[in-house]
PDB file of C-alpha atoms and ligand atoms in Angstrom:
ATOM      1  CA  MET A   1     -59.057 188.325  31.035  1.00  0.00           C
ATOM      2  CA  LEU A   2     -55.064 189.107  30.460  1.00  0.00           C
ATOM      3  CA  ILE A   3     -53.208 186.740  28.745  1.00  0.00           C
ATOM      4  CA  TYR A   4     -49.360 186.431  28.642  1.00  0.00           C
ATOM      5  CA  LEU A   5     -48.210 185.273  24.876  1.00  0.00           C
ATOM      6  CA  ASN A   6     -45.196 184.726  23.444  1.00  0.00           C
ATOM      7  CA  GLY A   7     -43.878 187.367  26.177  1.00  0.00           C
ATOM      8  CA  ARG A   8     -46.864 189.887  26.107  1.00  0.00           C
ATOM      9  CA  LEU A   9     -49.764 190.231  28.375  1.00  0.00           C
ATOM     10  CA  VAL A  10     -53.135 190.357  25.933  1.00  0.00           C
ATOM     11  CA  LYS A  11     -56.588 190.584  26.273  1.00  0.00           C
ATOM     12  CA  LYS A  12     -58.329 187.622  25.764  1.00  0.00           C
ATOM     13  CA  GLU A  13     -60.239 188.450  22.921  1.00  0.00           C
ATOM     14  CA  GLN A  14     -56.609 189.256  21.257  1.00  0.00           C
ATOM     15  CA  ALA A  15     -54.543 185.932  22.523  1.00  0.00           C
ATOM     16  CA  ARG A  16     -54.907 183.882  19.238  1.00  0.00           C
ATOM     17  CA  VAL A  17     -52.086 181.423  17.727  1.00  0.00           C
ATOM     18  CA  SER A  18     -52.492 180.045  14.193  1.00  0.00           C
ATOM     19  CA  VAL A  19     -54.382 177.955  12.364  1.00  0.00           C
ATOM     20  CA  PHE A  20     -50.693 176.994  11.141  1.00  0.00           C
ATOM     21  CA  ASP A  21     -48.774 176.264  15.190  1.00  0.00           C
ATOM     22  CA  HIS A  22     -47.851 172.386  14.972  1.00  0.00           C
ATOM     23  CA  GLY A  23     -50.027 172.710  18.564  1.00  0.00           C
ATOM     24  CA  VAL A  24     -53.066 172.874  16.995  1.00  0.00           C
ATOM     25  CA  LEU A  25     -52.222 170.742  13.539  1.00  0.00           C
ATOM     26  CA  TYR A  26     -50.833 167.565  15.480  1.00  0.00           C
ATOM     27  CA  GLY A  27     -50.588 168.282  19.135  1.00  0.00           C
ATOM     28  CA  ASP A  28     -46.761 168.908  19.489  1.00  0.00           C
ATOM     29  CA  GLY A  29     -46.557 171.038  22.524  1.00  0.00           C
ATOM     30  CA  VAL A  30     -46.146 170.610  26.653  1.00  0.00           C
ATOM     31  CA  PHE A  31     -48.089 172.027  28.787  1.00  0.00           C
ATOM     32  CA  GLU A  32     -49.060 172.295  32.989  1.00  0.00           C
ATOM     33  CA  GLY A  33     -51.475 172.610  34.848  1.00  0.00           C
ATOM     34  CA  ILE A  34     -50.726 175.178  38.320  1.00  0.00           C
ATOM     35  CA  ARG A  35     -52.201 176.071  41.459  1.00  0.00           C
ATOM     36  CA  SER A  36     -52.568 178.879  43.524  1.00  0.00           C
ATOM     37  CA  TYR A  37     -53.978 179.623  47.492  1.00  0.00           C
ATOM     38  CA  ASN A  38     -54.108 183.112  48.810  1.00  0.00           C
ATOM     39  CA  CYS A  39     -51.161 183.798  46.716  1.00  0.00           C
ATOM     40  CA  LEU A  40     -48.641 180.817  47.587  1.00  0.00           C
ATOM     41  CA  VAL A  41     -48.026 179.495  44.102  1.00  0.00           C
ATOM     42  CA  PHE A  42     -47.751 175.665  45.191  1.00  0.00           C
ATOM     43  CA  LYS A  43     -44.634 173.904  43.599  1.00  0.00           C
ATOM     44  CA  LEU A  44     -43.768 176.501  40.921  1.00  0.00           C
ATOM     45  CA  LYS A  45     -40.440 175.224  40.685  1.00  0.00           C
ATOM     46  CA  GLU A  46     -41.207 171.864  40.446  1.00  0.00           C
ATOM     47  CA  HIS A  47     -44.184 172.208  37.703  1.00  0.00           C
ATOM     48  CA  ILE A  48     -41.497 174.681  35.747  1.00  0.00           C
ATOM     49  CA  ASP A  49     -38.888 172.058  35.656  1.00  0.00           C
ATOM     50  CA  ARG A  50     -41.583 169.742  34.670  1.00  0.00           C
ATOM     51  CA  LEU A  51     -42.394 171.768  31.901  1.00  0.00           C
ATOM     52  CA  TYR A  52     -39.158 171.455  30.609  1.00  0.00           C
ATOM     53  CA  ALA A  53     -38.551 168.455  31.397  1.00  0.00           C
ATOM     54  CA  SER A  54     -41.494 167.527  29.117  1.00  0.00           C
ATOM     55  CA  ALA A  55     -40.072 170.041  25.962  1.00  0.00           C
ATOM     56  CA  GLN A  56     -36.565 167.763  26.409  1.00  0.00           C
ATOM     57  CA  GLY A  57     -38.435 164.405  25.766  1.00  0.00           C
ATOM     58  CA  ILE A  58     -39.943 166.104  22.548  1.00  0.00           C
ATOM     59  CA  SER A  59     -36.742 167.651  21.509  1.00  0.00           C
ATOM     60  CA  LEU A  60     -38.430 171.598  21.808  1.00  0.00           C
ATOM     61  CA  ARG A  61     -36.526 174.128  22.808  1.00  0.00           C
ATOM     62  CA  ILE A  62     -37.962 176.709  25.042  1.00  0.00           C
ATOM     63  CA  PRO A  63     -36.433 180.210  24.182  1.00  0.00           C
ATOM     64  CA  ILE A  64     -36.825 181.698  27.295  1.00  0.00           C
ATOM     65  CA  THR A  65     -35.088 180.804  30.789  1.00  0.00           C
ATOM     66  CA  LYS A  66     -36.787 178.898  33.347  1.00  0.00           C
ATOM     67  CA  GLN A  67     -36.567 182.104  35.818  1.00  0.00           C
ATOM     68  CA  GLN A  68     -38.716 184.063  32.679  1.00  0.00           C
ATOM     69  CA  MET A  69     -40.541 181.661  32.686  1.00  0.00           C
ATOM     70  CA  GLN A  70     -41.144 181.982  36.581  1.00  0.00           C
ATOM     71  CA  LYS A  71     -41.866 185.766  36.331  1.00  0.00           C
ATOM     72  CA  ALA A  72     -44.010 185.401  33.581  1.00  0.00           C
ATOM     73  CA  VAL A  73     -46.664 183.031  36.113  1.00  0.00           C
ATOM     74  CA  ILE A  74     -46.453 185.439  38.481  1.00  0.00           C
ATOM     75  CA  ASP A  75     -47.206 188.521  36.121  1.00  0.00           C
ATOM     76  CA  THR A  76     -50.012 187.184  34.606  1.00  0.00           C
ATOM     77  CA  LEU A  77     -50.952 186.307  38.114  1.00  0.00           C
ATOM     78  CA  VAL A  78     -50.677 189.897  39.325  1.00  0.00           C
ATOM     79  CA  ALA A  79     -52.154 191.456  35.943  1.00  0.00           C
ATOM     80  CA  ASN A  80     -55.346 189.483  37.146  1.00  0.00           C
ATOM     81  CA  ARG A  81     -55.572 190.135  40.304  1.00  0.00           C
ATOM     82  CA  LEU A  82     -55.986 186.485  41.379  1.00  0.00           C
ATOM     83  CA  LYS A  83     -55.284 185.022  44.831  1.00  0.00           C
ATOM     84  CA  ASP A  84     -56.302 181.375  44.065  1.00  0.00           C
ATOM     85  CA  ALA A  85     -56.009 180.236  40.621  1.00  0.00           C
ATOM     86  CA  TYR A  86     -55.754 177.492  37.934  1.00  0.00           C
ATOM     87  CA  ILE A  87     -52.800 178.310  35.685  1.00  0.00           C
ATOM     88  CA  ARG A  88     -52.168 176.735  32.118  1.00  0.00           C
ATOM     89  CA  LEU A  89     -48.583 176.934  30.967  1.00  0.00           C
ATOM     90  CA  VAL A  90     -48.541 175.222  27.626  1.00  0.00           C
ATOM     91  CA  VAL A  91     -45.560 175.940  24.334  1.00  0.00           C
ATOM     92  CA  THR A  92     -45.985 174.684  20.830  1.00  0.00           C
ATOM     93  CA  ARG A  93     -43.182 173.982  18.063  1.00  0.00           C
ATOM     94  CA  GLY A  94     -45.065 177.145  16.911  1.00  0.00           C
ATOM     95  CA  GLU A  95     -46.359 178.147  13.664  1.00  0.00           C
ATOM     96  CA  GLY A  96     -44.886 176.712  10.458  1.00  0.00           C
ATOM     97  CA  ASP A  97     -46.022 174.201   7.403  1.00  0.00           C
ATOM     98  CA  LEU A  98     -48.249 171.724   6.660  1.00  0.00           C
ATOM     99  CA  GLY A  99     -46.386 168.613   7.256  1.00  0.00           C
ATOM    100  CA  LEU A 100     -44.872 167.112  10.674  1.00  0.00           C
ATOM    101  CA  ASP A 101     -41.323 168.336  10.401  1.00  0.00           C
ATOM    102  CA  PRO A 102     -40.656 170.400  13.778  1.00  0.00           C
ATOM    103  CA  ARG A 103     -37.657 172.254  11.716  1.00  0.00           C
ATOM    104  CA  ASN A 104     -40.541 174.196   9.571  1.00  0.00           C
ATOM    105  CA  CYS A 105     -40.916 175.979  13.327  1.00  0.00           C
ATOM    106  CA  PRO A 106     -38.654 178.619  14.204  1.00  0.00           C
ATOM    107  CA  LYS A 107     -40.367 180.274  16.792  1.00  0.00           C
ATOM    108  CA  PRO A 108     -42.247 178.087  20.179  1.00  0.00           C
ATOM    109  CA  THR A 109     -45.443 179.807  20.809  1.00  0.00           C
ATOM    110  CA  ILE A 110     -45.467 180.098  25.111  1.00  0.00           C
ATOM    111  CA  PHE A 111     -48.982 181.248  26.308  1.00  0.00           C
ATOM    112  CA  ILE A 112     -50.129 181.820  30.106  1.00  0.00           C
ATOM    113  CA  ILE A 113     -53.811 181.250  31.598  1.00  0.00           C
ATOM    114  CA  THR A 114     -55.078 181.819  34.689  1.00  0.00           C
ATOM    115  CA  ASP A 115     -58.437 181.185  35.960  1.00  0.00           C
ATOM    116  CA  LYS A 116     -60.714 179.775  38.123  1.00  0.00           C
ATOM    117  CA  ILE A 117     -60.924 175.762  38.024  1.00  0.00           C
ATOM    118  CA  ALA A 118     -64.245 174.266  38.508  1.00  0.00           C
ATOM    119  CA  LEU A 119     -63.080 170.780  40.149  1.00  0.00           C
ATOM    120  CA  TYR A 120     -65.562 168.161  41.470  1.00  0.00           C
ATOM    121  CA  PRO A 121     -68.402 169.161  43.376  1.00  0.00           C
ATOM    122  CA  PRO A 122     -67.540 169.583  47.053  1.00  0.00           C
ATOM    123  CA  GLU A 123     -70.246 166.974  48.208  1.00  0.00           C
ATOM    124  CA  LEU A 124     -67.768 164.496  45.836  1.00  0.00           C
ATOM    125  CA  TYR A 125     -65.168 164.905  47.990  1.00  0.00           C
ATOM    126  CA  LYS A 126     -67.569 164.159  51.417  1.00  0.00           C
ATOM    127  CA  LYS A 127     -69.004 161.178  49.635  1.00  0.00           C
ATOM    128  CA  GLY A 128     -66.501 160.252  47.076  1.00  0.00           C
ATOM    129  CA  LEU A 129     -66.650 158.848  43.677  1.00  0.00           C
ATOM    130  CA  THR A 130     -67.338 156.186  41.341  1.00  0.00           C
ATOM    131  CA  ILE A 131     -65.361 155.201  38.411  1.00  0.00           C
ATOM    132  CA  VAL A 132     -65.173 152.488  36.634  1.00  0.00           C
ATOM    133  CA  THR A 133     -61.573 150.802  34.567  1.00  0.00           C
ATOM    134  CA  VAL A 134     -62.144 151.528  30.307  1.00  0.00           C
ATOM    135  CA  PRO A 135     -61.016 149.074  27.493  1.00  0.00           C
ATOM    136  CA  THR A 136     -58.892 152.309  26.188  1.00  0.00           C
ATOM    137  CA  ARG A 137     -54.542 151.255  27.395  1.00  0.00           C
ATOM    138  CA  ARG A 138     -53.027 153.930  28.694  1.00  0.00           C
ATOM    139  CA  ASN A 139     -50.022 154.867  26.220  1.00  0.00           C
ATOM    140  CA  THR A 140     -46.950 152.613  26.737  1.00  0.00           C
ATOM    141  CA  PRO A 141     -43.925 154.209  27.411  1.00  0.00           C
ATOM    142  CA  GLU A 142     -42.352 153.173  24.498  1.00  0.00           C
ATOM    143  CA  ALA A 143     -44.276 154.854  22.179  1.00  0.00           C
ATOM    144  CA  LEU A 144     -45.308 158.426  24.320  1.00  0.00           C
ATOM    145  CA  ASN A 145     -44.216 158.667  27.460  1.00  0.00           C
ATOM    146  CA  PRO A 146     -46.804 159.174  29.626  1.00  0.00           C
ATOM    147  CA  GLN A 147     -43.877 161.132  31.484  1.00  0.00           C
ATOM    148  CA  ILE A 148     -44.029 163.881  28.796  1.00  0.00           C
ATOM    149  CA  LYS A 149     -47.370 166.350  29.811  1.00  0.00           C
ATOM    150  CA  SER A 150     -47.861 166.575  25.655  1.00  0.00           C
ATOM    151  CA  LEU A 151     -50.427 168.033  24.123  1.00  0.00           C
ATOM    152  CA  ASN A 152     -51.713 165.129  22.923  1.00  0.00           C
ATOM    153  CA  TYR A 153     -54.089 163.733  25.204  1.00  0.00           C
ATOM    154  CA  LEU A 154     -56.414 161.911  23.410  1.00  0.00           C
ATOM    155  CA  ASN A 155     -55.064 158.726  25.038  1.00  0.00           C
ATOM    156  CA  ASN A 156     -56.449 160.175  28.649  1.00  0.00           C
ATOM    157  CA  ILE A 157     -59.987 162.134  26.286  1.00  0.00           C
ATOM    158  CA  LEU A 158     -60.393 158.025  24.619  1.00  0.00           C
ATOM    159  CA  GLY A 159     -60.842 157.480  28.486  1.00  0.00           C
ATOM    160  CA  LYS A 160     -62.931 159.719  29.791  1.00  0.00           C
ATOM    161  CA  ILE A 161     -65.119 159.236  27.439  1.00  0.00           C
ATOM    162  CA  GLU A 162     -65.321 155.684  28.254  1.00  0.00           C
ATOM    163  CA  ALA A 163     -66.145 157.097  31.535  1.00  0.00           C
ATOM    164  CA  ILE A 164     -69.020 159.693  30.827  1.00  0.00           C
ATOM    165  CA  ASN A 165     -70.280 156.590  28.566  1.00  0.00           C
ATOM    166  CA  ALA A 166     -70.391 154.367  31.879  1.00  0.00           C
ATOM    167  CA  GLY A 167     -72.280 157.570  33.961  1.00  0.00           C
ATOM    168  CA  VAL A 168     -69.110 158.091  35.867  1.00  0.00           C
ATOM    169  CA  PRO A 169     -66.388 161.282  36.161  1.00  0.00           C
ATOM    170  CA  GLU A 170     -63.312 158.743  35.942  1.00  0.00           C
ATOM    171  CA  ALA A 171     -61.396 155.682  34.459  1.00  0.00           C
ATOM    172  CA  ILE A 172     -58.967 154.104  35.750  1.00  0.00           C
ATOM    173  CA  MET A 173     -56.653 152.985  32.830  1.00  0.00           C
ATOM    174  CA  LEU A 174     -54.753 149.887  32.759  1.00  0.00           C
ATOM    175  CA  ASP A 175     -51.368 149.490  30.955  1.00  0.00           C
ATOM    176  CA  GLN A 176     -50.226 146.814  28.583  1.00  0.00           C
ATOM    177  CA  SER A 177     -50.550 143.896  30.590  1.00  0.00           C
ATOM    178  CA  GLY A 178     -53.178 144.871  32.450  1.00  0.00           C
ATOM    179  CA  PHE A 179     -52.005 146.409  35.348  1.00  0.00           C
ATOM    180  CA  VAL A 180     -52.797 149.777  36.979  1.00  0.00           C
ATOM    181  CA  THR A 181     -51.381 153.212  35.674  1.00  0.00           C
ATOM    182  CA  GLU A 182     -53.635 156.478  36.260  1.00  0.00           C
ATOM    183  CA  CYS A 183     -57.012 157.970  36.056  1.00  0.00           C
ATOM    184  CA  THR A 184     -57.118 160.505  33.113  1.00  0.00           C
ATOM    185  CA  GLY A 185     -56.025 163.539  34.376  1.00  0.00           C
ATOM    186  CA  ASP A 186     -55.369 162.455  38.154  1.00  0.00           C
ATOM    187  CA  ASN A 187     -52.679 159.431  39.387  1.00  0.00           C
ATOM    188  CA  ILE A 188     -54.128 156.784  41.408  1.00  0.00           C
ATOM    189  CA  PHE A 189     -53.435 155.545  45.179  1.00  0.00           C
ATOM    190  CA  MET A 190     -54.944 152.546  47.608  1.00  0.00           C
ATOM    191  CA  ILE A 191     -54.385 151.965  50.377  1.00  0.00           C
ATOM    192  CA  LYS A 192     -54.457 148.717  52.713  1.00  0.00           C
ATOM    193  CA  ASP A 193     -53.171 147.218  55.958  1.00  0.00           C
ATOM    194  CA  GLY A 194     -51.192 150.728  56.994  1.00  0.00           C
ATOM    195  CA  VAL A 195     -49.590 150.550  53.377  1.00  0.00           C
ATOM    196  CA  LEU A 196     -50.058 153.343  50.698  1.00  0.00           C
ATOM    197  CA  MET A 197     -49.350 152.174  47.365  1.00  0.00           C
ATOM    198  CA  THR A 198     -49.681 154.083  43.932  1.00  0.00           C
ATOM    199  CA  PRO A 199     -48.329 152.609  40.613  1.00  0.00           C
ATOM    200  CA  GLN A 200     -44.626 153.264  39.837  1.00  0.00           C
ATOM    201  CA  ILE A 201     -43.588 155.891  37.496  1.00  0.00           C
ATOM    202  CA  SER A 202     -42.057 153.224  34.817  1.00  0.00           C
ATOM    203  CA  VAL A 203     -45.399 151.382  34.855  1.00  0.00           C
ATOM    204  CA  GLY A 204     -46.435 154.098  32.649  1.00  0.00           C
ATOM    205  CA  VAL A 205     -47.668 157.438  35.265  1.00  0.00           C
ATOM    206  CA  LEU A 206     -47.369 160.555  34.788  1.00  0.00           C
ATOM    207  CA  ASN A 207     -44.895 162.058  37.583  1.00  0.00           C
ATOM    208  CA  GLY A 208     -47.766 163.925  39.320  1.00  0.00           C
ATOM    209  CA  ILE A 209     -47.243 167.008  41.394  1.00  0.00           C
ATOM    210  CA  THR A 210     -49.680 166.042  43.787  1.00  0.00           C
ATOM    211  CA  ARG A 211     -48.854 162.019  44.212  1.00  0.00           C
ATOM    212  CA  SER A 212     -45.202 163.290  44.907  1.00  0.00           C
ATOM    213  CA  SER A 213     -46.821 165.468  47.848  1.00  0.00           C
ATOM    214  CA  VAL A 214     -48.742 162.810  49.576  1.00  0.00           C
ATOM    215  CA  LEU A 215     -46.085 160.283  49.583  1.00  0.00           C
ATOM    216  CA  SER A 216     -44.451 163.034  51.509  1.00  0.00           C
ATOM    217  CA  LEU A 217     -47.375 162.942  53.465  1.00  0.00           C
ATOM    218  CA  ALA A 218     -47.612 159.499  54.119  1.00  0.00           C
ATOM    219  CA  SER A 219     -45.752 158.692  57.249  1.00  0.00           C
ATOM    220  CA  LYS A 220     -47.052 161.748  59.346  1.00  0.00           C
ATOM    221  CA  ALA A 221     -50.698 160.199  58.478  1.00  0.00           C
ATOM    222  CA  GLY A 222     -49.177 157.075  60.036  1.00  0.00           C
ATOM    223  CA  LEU A 223     -48.498 155.487  56.737  1.00  0.00           C
ATOM    224  CA  GLU A 224     -45.616 153.360  55.174  1.00  0.00           C
ATOM    225  CA  ALA A 225     -44.786 154.664  51.384  1.00  0.00           C
ATOM    226  CA  ARG A 226     -44.541 152.139  48.640  1.00  0.00           C
ATOM    227  CA  GLU A 227     -44.469 152.587  44.461  1.00  0.00           C
ATOM    228  CA  CYS A 228     -45.803 149.310  43.104  1.00  0.00           C
ATOM    229  CA  MET A 229     -47.360 147.401  40.298  1.00  0.00           C
ATOM    230  CA  ILE A 230     -50.958 147.535  40.816  1.00  0.00           C
ATOM    231  CA  THR A 231     -54.120 144.838  39.958  1.00  0.00           C
ATOM    232  CA  ARG A 232     -57.702 145.330  39.405  1.00  0.00           C
ATOM    233  CA  PHE A 233     -58.667 143.045  42.358  1.00  0.00           C
ATOM    234  CA  GLU A 234     -56.154 144.444  44.803  1.00  0.00           C
ATOM    235  CA  LEU A 235     -58.102 147.823  44.134  1.00  0.00           C
ATOM    236  CA  PHE A 236     -60.860 145.578  44.547  1.00  0.00           C
ATOM    237  CA  ASN A 237     -59.938 144.521  48.030  1.00  0.00           C
ATOM    238  CA  ALA A 238     -58.468 148.157  49.079  1.00  0.00           C
ATOM    239  CA  ASP A 239     -59.116 149.673  52.368  1.00  0.00           C
ATOM    240  CA  GLU A 240     -59.051 153.104  50.772  1.00  0.00           C
ATOM    241  CA  VAL A 241     -58.724 154.690  47.602  1.00  0.00           C
ATOM    242  CA  PHE A 242     -58.441 158.300  46.261  1.00  0.00           C
ATOM    243  CA  LEU A 243     -56.830 160.058  43.437  1.00  0.00           C
ATOM    244  CA  THR A 244     -54.537 163.007  43.136  1.00  0.00           C
ATOM    245  CA  GLY A 245     -54.278 165.476  40.860  1.00  0.00           C
ATOM    246  CA  THR A 246     -53.464 169.896  40.826  1.00  0.00           C
ATOM    247  CA  ALA A 247     -56.924 170.854  39.892  1.00  0.00           C
ATOM    248  CA  ALA A 248     -58.879 167.577  42.164  1.00  0.00           C
ATOM    249  CA  GLU A 249     -56.105 168.000  45.469  1.00  0.00           C
ATOM    250  CA  ILE A 250     -57.153 164.541  46.544  1.00  0.00           C
ATOM    251  CA  ILE A 251     -60.398 163.265  45.826  1.00  0.00           C
ATOM    252  CA  PRO A 252     -61.393 159.603  47.659  1.00  0.00           C
ATOM    253  CA  VAL A 253     -63.092 156.599  45.660  1.00  0.00           C
ATOM    254  CA  VAL A 254     -65.496 154.518  47.458  1.00  0.00           C
ATOM    255  CA  LYS A 255     -66.603 152.089  44.575  1.00  0.00           C
ATOM    256  CA  THR A 256     -65.043 150.999  41.442  1.00  0.00           C
ATOM    257  CA  ASP A 257     -66.101 148.671  38.815  1.00  0.00           C
ATOM    258  CA  CYS A 258     -68.848 147.916  40.519  1.00  0.00           C
ATOM    259  CA  ARG A 259     -67.492 147.121  43.848  1.00  0.00           C
ATOM    260  CA  PHE A 260     -67.491 149.323  47.093  1.00  0.00           C
ATOM    261  CA  ILE A 261     -64.802 149.664  48.059  1.00  0.00           C
ATOM    262  CA  ALA A 262     -64.152 148.455  52.103  1.00  0.00           C
ATOM    263  CA  ASP A 263     -67.513 149.619  53.175  1.00  0.00           C
ATOM    264  CA  GLY A 264     -68.345 152.223  50.583  1.00  0.00           C
ATOM    265  CA  LYS A 265     -67.366 155.606  53.163  1.00  0.00           C
ATOM    266  CA  VAL A 266     -64.284 157.820  52.181  1.00  0.00           C
ATOM    267  CA  GLY A 267     -61.628 156.916  55.157  1.00  0.00           C
ATOM    268  CA  ARG A 268     -59.496 158.163  57.771  1.00  0.00           C
ATOM    269  CA  TYR A 269     -56.837 158.132  55.964  1.00  0.00           C
ATOM    270  CA  THR A 270     -57.435 159.328  52.877  1.00  0.00           C
ATOM    271  CA  LEU A 271     -59.578 161.927  54.991  1.00  0.00           C
ATOM    272  CA  LYS A 272     -56.460 162.893  56.957  1.00  0.00           C
ATOM    273  CA  LEU A 273     -54.148 163.385  53.838  1.00  0.00           C
ATOM    274  CA  ILE A 274     -56.755 165.491  52.714  1.00  0.00           C
ATOM    275  CA  GLU A 275     -56.374 167.788  55.537  1.00  0.00           C
ATOM    276  CA  ASN A 276     -52.294 167.704  55.389  1.00  0.00           C
ATOM    277  CA  PHE A 277     -52.355 168.525  52.263  1.00  0.00           C
ATOM    278  CA  LYS A 278     -54.129 171.895  52.794  1.00  0.00           C
ATOM    279  CA  LYS A 279     -52.111 172.644  55.394  1.00  0.00           C
ATOM    280  CA  LEU A 280     -49.328 172.196  52.866  1.00  0.00           C
ATOM    281  CA  THR A 281     -51.014 174.346  50.280  1.00  0.00           C
ATOM    282  CA  LYS A 282     -51.375 177.294  52.676  1.00  0.00           C
ATOM    283  CA  LYS A 283     -47.642 177.634  53.925  1.00  0.00           C
ATOM    284  CA  GLU A 284     -45.392 176.357  50.676  1.00  0.00           C
ATOM    285  CA  GLY A 285     -44.942 178.463  47.354  1.00  0.00           C
ATOM    286  CA  VAL A 286     -43.665 181.311  45.668  1.00  0.00           C
ATOM    287  CA  ARG A 287     -45.806 183.875  47.006  1.00  0.00           C
ATOM    288  CA  TYR A 288     -46.743 187.466  45.301  1.00  0.00           C
ATOM    289  CA  ALA A 289     -49.223 189.949  46.071  1.00  0.00           C
ATOM    290  CA  VAL A 290     -52.156 191.536  43.241  1.00  0.00           C
TER     291      VAL A 290
HETATM  292  N1  LIG B   1     -51.503 162.132  35.446  1.00  0.00           N
HETATM  293  C1  LIG B   1     -52.424 162.755  34.365  1.00  0.00           C
HETATM  294  C2  LIG B   1     -52.452 162.065  33.021  1.00  0.00           C
HETATM  295  C3  LIG B   1     -52.551 164.031  34.330  1.00  0.00           C
HETATM  296  O1  LIG B   1     -52.502 164.532  32.897  1.00  0.00           O
HETATM  297  C4  LIG B   1     -52.316 163.818  36.887  1.00  0.00           C
HETATM  298  C5  LIG B   1     -51.802 162.794  36.742  1.00  0.00           C
HETATM  299  C6  LIG B   1     -51.882 164.868  38.592  1.00  0.00           C
HETATM  300  O2  LIG B   1     -50.549 165.370  38.133  1.00  0.00           O
HETATM  301  P1  LIG B   1     -50.792 166.931  38.944  1.00  0.00           P
HETATM  302  O3  LIG B   1     -48.915 167.216  38.729  1.00  0.00           O
HETATM  303  O4  LIG B   1     -50.877 167.855  38.145  1.00  0.00           O
HETATM  304  O5  LIG B   1     -50.787 166.425  40.499  1.00  0.00           O
HETATM  305  C7  LIG B   1     -52.143 164.293  35.689  1.00  0.00           C
HETATM  306  C8  LIG B   1     -52.105 166.469  35.651  1.00  0.00           C
HETATM  307  C9  LIG B   1     -56.848 169.686  33.825  1.00  0.00           C
HETATM  308  C10 LIG B   1     -55.863 168.806  33.526  1.00  0.00           C
HETATM  309  O6  LIG B   1     -57.582 170.505  32.930  1.00  0.00           O
HETATM  310  C11 LIG B   1     -55.429 167.781  34.526  1.00  0.00           C
HETATM  311  C12 LIG B   1     -54.412 167.561  34.767  1.00  0.00           C
HETATM  312  C13 LIG B   1     -54.229 166.883  33.241  1.00  0.00           C
HETATM  313  C14 LIG B   1     -54.705 167.419  32.291  1.00  0.00           C
HETATM  314  C15 LIG B   1     -55.842 168.406  32.516  1.00  0.00           C
HETATM  315  O7  LIG B   1     -57.742 169.083  34.607  1.00  0.00           O
HETATM  316  N2  LIG B   1     -54.052 166.752  35.183  1.00  0.00           N
END
C-alpha cells in the first residue's frame, strides 16, 4: 500500500508523522473522506472545496493548490491500482513545538490514504438501523462550527461511545435547544407526507456532500425537499428516516429511541433514493485509469 505524504508516495510502513505534529498533539487539522466507484471519484471537486473551506475556517493555509491536491488524490489511487476506494485526505497544522501556538508549525503535513471501507453489513441496508438519541450535545457553531471537518472529532466520538453503550451503531445528537442536528458521522433525513426534511446547516451540522446529492435527488423521487428544524417528536412520527454519508451512503433507520418508525420497515422513498444515488455514483465523477 502506498501513501501520499507531503508530495511523495511512500510505503505504508514509511508513512509516519512526528509526535510533535499539532494534528496529533491538539487535533489541529482538517480532513475529508471521499469515495471512488469503478474508477470515478465521486464529487471530488466538492470534497476538495470543503477541505479548503475547513482549512480557511481554522486559519490553515494549505501549501498546494486545489488542482495539485486533485492530482495527488488521483496519483495515489492509480499507484495503488484501486478501482473502488475510500480516500482519506488529511492536512494537519504540521510539526511544531509544544504549545498551542500554530505559528510554531511552519509546514502543514498532507497525507492521503486510499483503502477499502468497511460499511455497515449489507443486511442493515435492507433491514434498517436502530439508533438512539445520546446525552452529549453536538458542538455549538459558536464554539467549534460543525461545518469545519476538523481532526477534533471527540464530540462525535463521545456520541458514538454512548450509542455503542446503548447497543446500537449510531447516535442522534441534539443541539443546545434540543433540536435534531445529525449523527456522529452522517446527516439525518426524515420523510413525512411526501416532504423530505433535514436540519438546516445553521443548526450546527456538517454540510454533507451526500446530503446535498440527496436533496437534489428529491424531486426525481417525487418528494418536496425542505431544510428545517426537526424535533425528536417529529422523527418518532415520520413516515421514513435515513442517514447519509460518504462511507454509509444512504442507510435506512427503522427504530429510534425505542419507537418503530411507521411500520418499522424500510420505506419506499428511501429505497428509491438509494437506487437513484447508486445510479449517480455510477455515472458522475472524476475519471482515472488503473
Ligand atoms: N456529519 C458528520 C459529522 C460527518 O463527519 C457526514 C455528516 C456526512 O458528510 P458527507 O460529506 O460524507 O456526506 C460526516 C462525514 C468514516 C468517517 O471514517 C465518515 C465521516 C466522518 C468521519 C469519519 O467513516 N463522515
